[in-house]
Amino acid sequence: MTPNLATPEAVARIVSENDYLRARIEPRPGDITYFHLSDLRRAMQMVATSEPLRILDYGCGGSPYRPLFPNAEYRRADLPDTAEIDYVLRPDGGIDEADGRFDLILSTQVLEHVAAPGAYLRECHRLLAPGGRLFLTTHGFYEEHGCPYDFHRWTSDGLRIEVEAAGFRSEAVHKLTTGGRALLQLIEHHGGGLFAPRWHPFGMWLTAIRWVSRHRRAALHRWSDRFHDNYRVVPAADPGHPFFLALSIRAVKP
């Protein structure tokens, strides 16, 4: 079992903080998670709408993407310590609501923290009206981060099959933050774990990378935006992107 890295109370507090929410809805070059969160924000634009939909943010945290749906009837479900939610998750992960209640379910960076993904996805299917859509993002190759637990990672085929097994028809799968852009994000997070003497060529290279990450981070992010634009949100069927930090899937309930 993944170690418990944060209590539910601590997680609820963190995801409601202004900096946490701003970094997701308005990521800025220079943020330590800019590569990943700016690409996730771009992916969210695929479902952003001003239509008056009935939306469930399922595992909502602080609902950072709520502003993308200004006219929605927007409902929120999460653990009991989360502020101002409409539904408290039952022990089995479900919520007390009628079948077919929603037009769209958002699940952003939640599925990796769910012990039983199949049950969660079947509950999504139950709660959606016929023709309703699920938009889900989760991690591919990314560091472990208990919230309070972290259980799973996905490939594009694995996520698609899991979603379809719950009764959905998948419409589009995308890889987020791929290739060298993904590598840059991981170096920013974990480059400090590498060591070599400064006089050694490898040590000199590490020193240069750390200096750029520390003192020119915003510029590095802008350079990557310019030169790696095709590595941000990529259709899963496109060749040449076997390494990626996250996935998104849009699926419909027939």
Short mmCIF file of C-alpha atoms in Angstrom, two decimals:
data_model
loop_
_atom_site.label_atom_id
_atom_site.label_comp_id
_atom_site.label_asym_id
_atom_site.label_seq_id
_atom_site.Cartn_x
_atom_site.Cartn_y
_atom_site.Cartn_z
CA MET A 1 0.00 0.00 0.00
CA THR A 2 1.21 3.52 -0.76
CA PRO A 3 2.26 5.31 2.43
CA ASN A 4 -0.09 7.87 3.87
CA LEU A 5 1.79 11.08 3.02
CA ALA A 6 -0.85 13.61 4.12
CA THR A 7 -3.96 13.48 6.26
CA PRO A 8 -7.33 14.18 4.60
CA GLU A 9 -7.58 17.36 6.66
CA ALA A 10 -4.20 18.60 5.40
CA VAL A 11 -5.09 17.75 1.81
CA ALA A 12 -8.39 19.62 2.09
CA ARG A 13 -6.56 22.68 3.41
CA ILE A 14 -3.87 22.64 0.71
CA VAL A 15 -6.27 22.30 -2.24
CA SER A 16 -8.28 25.31 -1.08
CA GLU A 17 -5.32 27.67 -0.85
CA ASN A 18 -5.22 30.55 -3.32
CA ASP A 19 -1.75 29.69 -4.66
CA TYR A 20 -2.78 26.10 -5.35
CA LEU A 21 -5.88 27.20 -7.24
CA ARG A 22 -4.13 29.99 -9.15
CA ALA A 23 -1.33 27.69 -10.33
CA ARG A 24 -3.95 25.49 -12.03
CA ILE A 25 -6.38 27.95 -13.56
CA GLU A 26 -3.69 30.56 -14.34
CA PRO A 27 -0.29 28.81 -14.52
CA ARG A 28 2.63 31.23 -14.96
CA PRO A 29 6.16 30.68 -16.29
CA GLY A 30 8.35 30.37 -13.24
CA ASP A 31 5.94 28.15 -11.27
CA ILE A 32 7.70 24.95 -10.24
CA THR A 33 4.95 22.82 -11.85
CA TYR A 34 4.39 25.12 -14.84
CA PHE A 35 5.14 22.58 -17.58
CA HIS A 36 2.60 20.06 -16.37
CA LEU A 37 -0.10 22.40 -15.06
CA SER A 38 -0.07 24.69 -18.10
CA ASP A 39 -0.52 21.69 -20.37
CA LEU A 40 -3.32 20.37 -18.18
CA ARG A 41 -4.95 23.79 -18.35
CA ARG A 42 -4.72 23.66 -22.15
CA ALA A 43 -6.36 20.22 -22.15
CA MET A 44 -9.22 21.52 -20.01
CA GLN A 45 -9.99 24.00 -22.76
CA MET A 46 -11.32 21.07 -24.82
CA VAL A 47 -14.41 20.91 -22.59
CA ALA A 48 -14.68 24.51 -21.31
CA THR A 49 -18.09 25.92 -22.18
CA SER A 50 -20.58 28.64 -21.33
CA GLU A 51 -23.50 26.23 -21.82
CA PRO A 52 -25.82 25.77 -18.81
CA LEU A 53 -24.78 22.17 -18.19
CA ARG A 54 -25.35 20.14 -15.06
CA ILE A 55 -21.77 19.36 -13.99
CA LEU A 56 -20.35 17.18 -11.24
CA ASP A 57 -16.74 17.81 -10.18
CA TYR A 58 -16.11 14.33 -8.80
CA GLY A 59 -13.17 14.44 -6.40
CA CYS A 60 -13.20 18.21 -6.65
CA GLY A 61 -10.57 19.39 -4.19
CA GLY A 62 -10.68 23.17 -4.54
CA SER A 63 -12.39 23.00 -7.99
CA PRO A 64 -9.68 25.05 -9.74
CA TYR A 65 -11.34 24.73 -13.17
CA ARG A 66 -14.79 25.88 -12.15
CA PRO A 67 -14.34 29.31 -13.86
CA LEU A 68 -14.24 27.48 -17.22
CA PHE A 69 -17.96 26.71 -16.83
CA PRO A 70 -19.53 30.06 -15.86
CA ASN A 71 -23.17 29.15 -16.55
CA ALA A 72 -23.18 25.59 -15.26
CA GLU A 73 -25.14 24.12 -12.39
CA TYR A 74 -21.85 23.09 -10.80
CA ARG A 75 -21.88 20.44 -8.06
CA ARG A 76 -18.89 19.26 -6.06
CA ALA A 77 -18.14 15.91 -4.40
CA ASP A 78 -15.19 14.98 -2.19
CA LEU A 79 -14.07 13.84 1.26
CA PRO A 80 -15.86 15.31 4.31
CA ASP A 81 -13.13 17.81 5.21
CA THR A 82 -13.38 19.58 1.84
CA ALA A 83 -14.99 23.00 2.14
CA GLU A 84 -18.40 23.84 0.69
CA ILE A 85 -19.10 20.57 -1.11
CA ASP A 86 -22.50 19.37 -2.26
CA TYR A 87 -21.85 15.65 -1.77
CA VAL A 88 -19.72 13.79 0.77
CA LEU A 89 -18.19 10.64 -0.67
CA ARG A 90 -19.51 7.47 0.92
CA PRO A 91 -16.97 4.87 2.14
CA ASP A 92 -17.42 3.05 -1.20
CA GLY A 93 -16.62 6.27 -3.09
CA GLY A 94 -20.16 6.82 -4.40
CA ILE A 95 -22.49 9.74 -3.71
CA ASP A 96 -26.15 9.99 -2.76
CA GLU A 97 -27.71 11.25 -5.98
CA ALA A 98 -30.21 9.91 -8.51
CA ASP A 99 -29.24 8.13 -11.72
CA GLY A 100 -28.71 10.28 -14.82
CA ARG A 101 -28.44 13.56 -12.92
CA PHE A 102 -25.54 15.18 -14.82
CA ASP A 103 -24.57 16.22 -18.35
CA LEU A 104 -20.82 16.32 -17.69
CA ILE A 105 -18.59 14.80 -15.04
CA LEU A 106 -15.13 16.28 -14.48
CA SER A 107 -12.47 14.11 -12.91
CA THR A 108 -9.17 15.99 -12.90
CA GLN A 109 -6.14 14.23 -11.44
CA VAL A 110 -8.32 12.02 -9.25
CA LEU A 111 -8.24 8.46 -10.63
CA GLU A 112 -4.68 7.71 -9.50
CA HIS A 113 -5.84 8.31 -5.91
CA VAL A 114 -8.85 5.96 -6.16
CA ALA A 115 -8.29 2.46 -4.77
CA ALA A 116 -11.01 0.90 -6.98
CA PRO A 117 -11.04 2.77 -10.33
CA GLY A 118 -13.63 0.45 -11.88
CA ALA A 119 -16.18 1.21 -9.17
CA TYR A 120 -15.50 4.95 -9.47
CA LEU A 121 -15.98 4.88 -13.25
CA ARG A 122 -19.18 2.86 -12.95
CA GLU A 123 -20.51 5.49 -10.55
CA CYS A 124 -19.63 8.16 -13.14
CA HIS A 125 -21.62 6.17 -15.70
CA ARG A 126 -24.61 5.86 -13.34
CA LEU A 127 -24.68 9.56 -12.57
CA LEU A 128 -24.55 10.72 -16.20
CA ALA A 129 -27.64 11.14 -18.35
CA PRO A 130 -27.67 9.21 -21.66
CA GLY A 131 -25.44 11.17 -24.02
CA GLY A 132 -23.64 12.75 -21.07
CA ARG A 133 -19.86 13.00 -21.11
CA LEU A 134 -16.99 12.19 -18.82
CA PHE A 135 -13.81 14.25 -19.05
CA LEU A 136 -11.06 12.66 -17.02
CA THR A 137 -7.37 13.41 -16.55
CA THR A 138 -4.90 11.28 -14.62
CA HIS A 139 -1.20 10.55 -14.48
CA GLY A 140 1.00 8.57 -16.82
CA PHE A 141 4.67 8.65 -15.79
CA TYR A 142 4.74 10.89 -12.75
CA GLU A 143 6.15 10.91 -9.26
CA GLU A 144 4.33 9.34 -6.34
CA HIS A 145 2.25 11.88 -4.41
CA GLY A 146 -0.08 10.64 -1.70
CA CYS A 147 -3.25 12.69 -1.44
CA PRO A 148 -3.59 11.01 1.03
CA TYR A 149 -2.84 7.87 -1.06
CA ASP A 150 -1.54 7.25 -4.56
CA PHE A 151 -2.42 3.92 -6.17
CA HIS A 152 -2.14 3.90 -9.97
CA ARG A 153 -0.46 5.05 -13.18
CA TRP A 154 -1.85 4.59 -16.69
CA THR A 155 -0.95 4.02 -20.30
CA SER A 156 -3.25 5.44 -22.97
CA ASP A 157 -4.56 2.00 -23.94
CA GLY A 158 -4.98 0.96 -20.31
CA LEU A 159 -7.00 4.05 -19.44
CA ARG A 160 -9.20 3.72 -22.52
CA ILE A 161 -9.97 0.05 -21.79
CA GLU A 162 -10.74 0.82 -18.13
CA VAL A 163 -13.16 3.59 -19.07
CA GLU A 164 -14.85 1.52 -21.76
CA ALA A 165 -15.24 -1.42 -19.33
CA ALA A 166 -17.45 0.86 -17.21
CA GLY A 167 -19.87 1.26 -20.15
CA PHE A 168 -18.52 4.38 -21.85
CA ARG A 169 -17.60 4.95 -25.48
CA SER A 170 -14.28 6.76 -25.67
CA GLU A 171 -14.16 9.75 -28.02
CA ALA A 172 -10.63 11.11 -27.62
CA VAL A 173 -7.52 10.26 -25.63
CA HIS A 174 -4.61 12.72 -25.34
CA LYS A 175 -1.15 12.57 -23.82
CA LEU A 176 -0.13 15.62 -21.80
CA THR A 177 3.42 16.95 -21.35
CA THR A 178 5.40 14.52 -23.48
CA GLY A 179 8.99 13.85 -24.50
CA GLY A 180 11.63 16.45 -23.66
CA ARG A 181 9.09 18.77 -22.05
CA ALA A 182 8.19 16.00 -19.60
CA LEU A 183 11.88 15.40 -18.94
CA LEU A 184 12.42 19.09 -18.14
CA GLN A 185 9.61 18.96 -15.57
CA LEU A 186 11.11 15.93 -13.87
CA ILE A 187 14.59 17.50 -13.84
CA GLU A 188 13.14 20.58 -12.16
CA HIS A 189 11.53 18.39 -9.51
CA HIS A 190 14.34 15.87 -8.95
CA GLY A 191 17.58 17.25 -10.37
CA GLY A 192 18.79 17.89 -6.84
CA GLY A 193 18.96 14.13 -6.31
CA LEU A 194 21.82 13.79 -8.81
CA PHE A 195 25.42 14.28 -7.70
CA ALA A 196 28.87 14.52 -9.25
CA PRO A 197 31.99 16.54 -8.32
CA ARG A 198 31.91 20.03 -9.77
CA TRP A 199 35.25 19.51 -11.55
CA HIS A 200 33.86 16.49 -13.46
CA PRO A 201 32.16 17.16 -16.86
CA PHE A 202 28.96 15.59 -15.56
CA GLY A 203 29.13 17.76 -12.45
CA MET A 204 29.62 20.86 -14.59
CA TRP A 205 26.56 19.92 -16.64
CA LEU A 206 24.49 19.39 -13.49
CA THR A 207 25.61 22.73 -12.09
CA ALA A 208 24.58 24.49 -15.30
CA ILE A 209 21.16 22.78 -15.35
CA ARG A 210 20.51 23.69 -11.72
CA TRP A 211 21.57 27.28 -12.28
CA VAL A 212 19.17 27.67 -15.21
CA SER A 213 16.35 26.02 -13.27
CA ARG A 214 16.95 28.28 -10.26
CA HIS A 215 17.75 31.60 -11.90
CA ARG A 216 16.18 31.42 -15.38
CA ARG A 217 13.18 29.21 -14.72
CA ALA A 218 10.60 31.51 -16.28
CA ALA A 219 12.75 31.92 -19.39
CA LEU A 220 13.21 28.15 -19.62
CA HIS A 221 9.45 27.70 -19.46
CA ARG A 222 8.89 30.25 -22.23
CA TRP A 223 11.55 28.62 -24.40
CA SER A 224 9.85 25.27 -23.98
CA ASP A 225 6.46 26.79 -24.81
CA ARG A 226 8.01 28.09 -28.02
CA PHE A 227 9.99 25.04 -29.11
CA HIS A 228 7.92 22.21 -27.56
CA ASP A 229 4.41 23.35 -28.45
CA ASN A 230 3.76 19.99 -30.14
CA TYR A 231 4.61 18.16 -26.91
CA ARG A 232 1.93 19.67 -24.71
CA VAL A 233 -1.46 18.07 -25.61
CA VAL A 234 -1.00 15.28 -28.14
CA PRO A 235 -3.54 12.78 -29.57
CA ALA A 236 -2.62 9.40 -28.11
CA ALA A 237 -2.51 7.85 -31.59
CA ASP A 238 0.27 10.19 -32.73
CA PRO A 239 3.59 8.32 -32.99
CA GLY A 240 6.72 9.47 -31.22
CA HIS A 241 5.29 10.27 -27.78
CA PRO A 242 5.85 7.16 -25.64
CA PHE A 243 6.83 9.21 -22.55
CA PHE A 244 4.26 11.53 -20.97
CA LEU A 245 3.27 12.87 -17.57
CA ALA A 246 -0.52 12.69 -17.82
CA LEU A 247 -3.48 11.61 -19.94
CA SER A 248 -6.90 12.97 -20.70
CA ILE A 249 -9.90 11.06 -22.01
CA ARG A 250 -13.28 12.30 -23.20
CA ALA A 251 -15.95 9.59 -23.19
CA VAL A 252 -19.71 9.48 -23.66
CA LYS A 253 -22.45 7.41 -22.04
CA PRO A 254 -24.35 5.82 -24.97
#
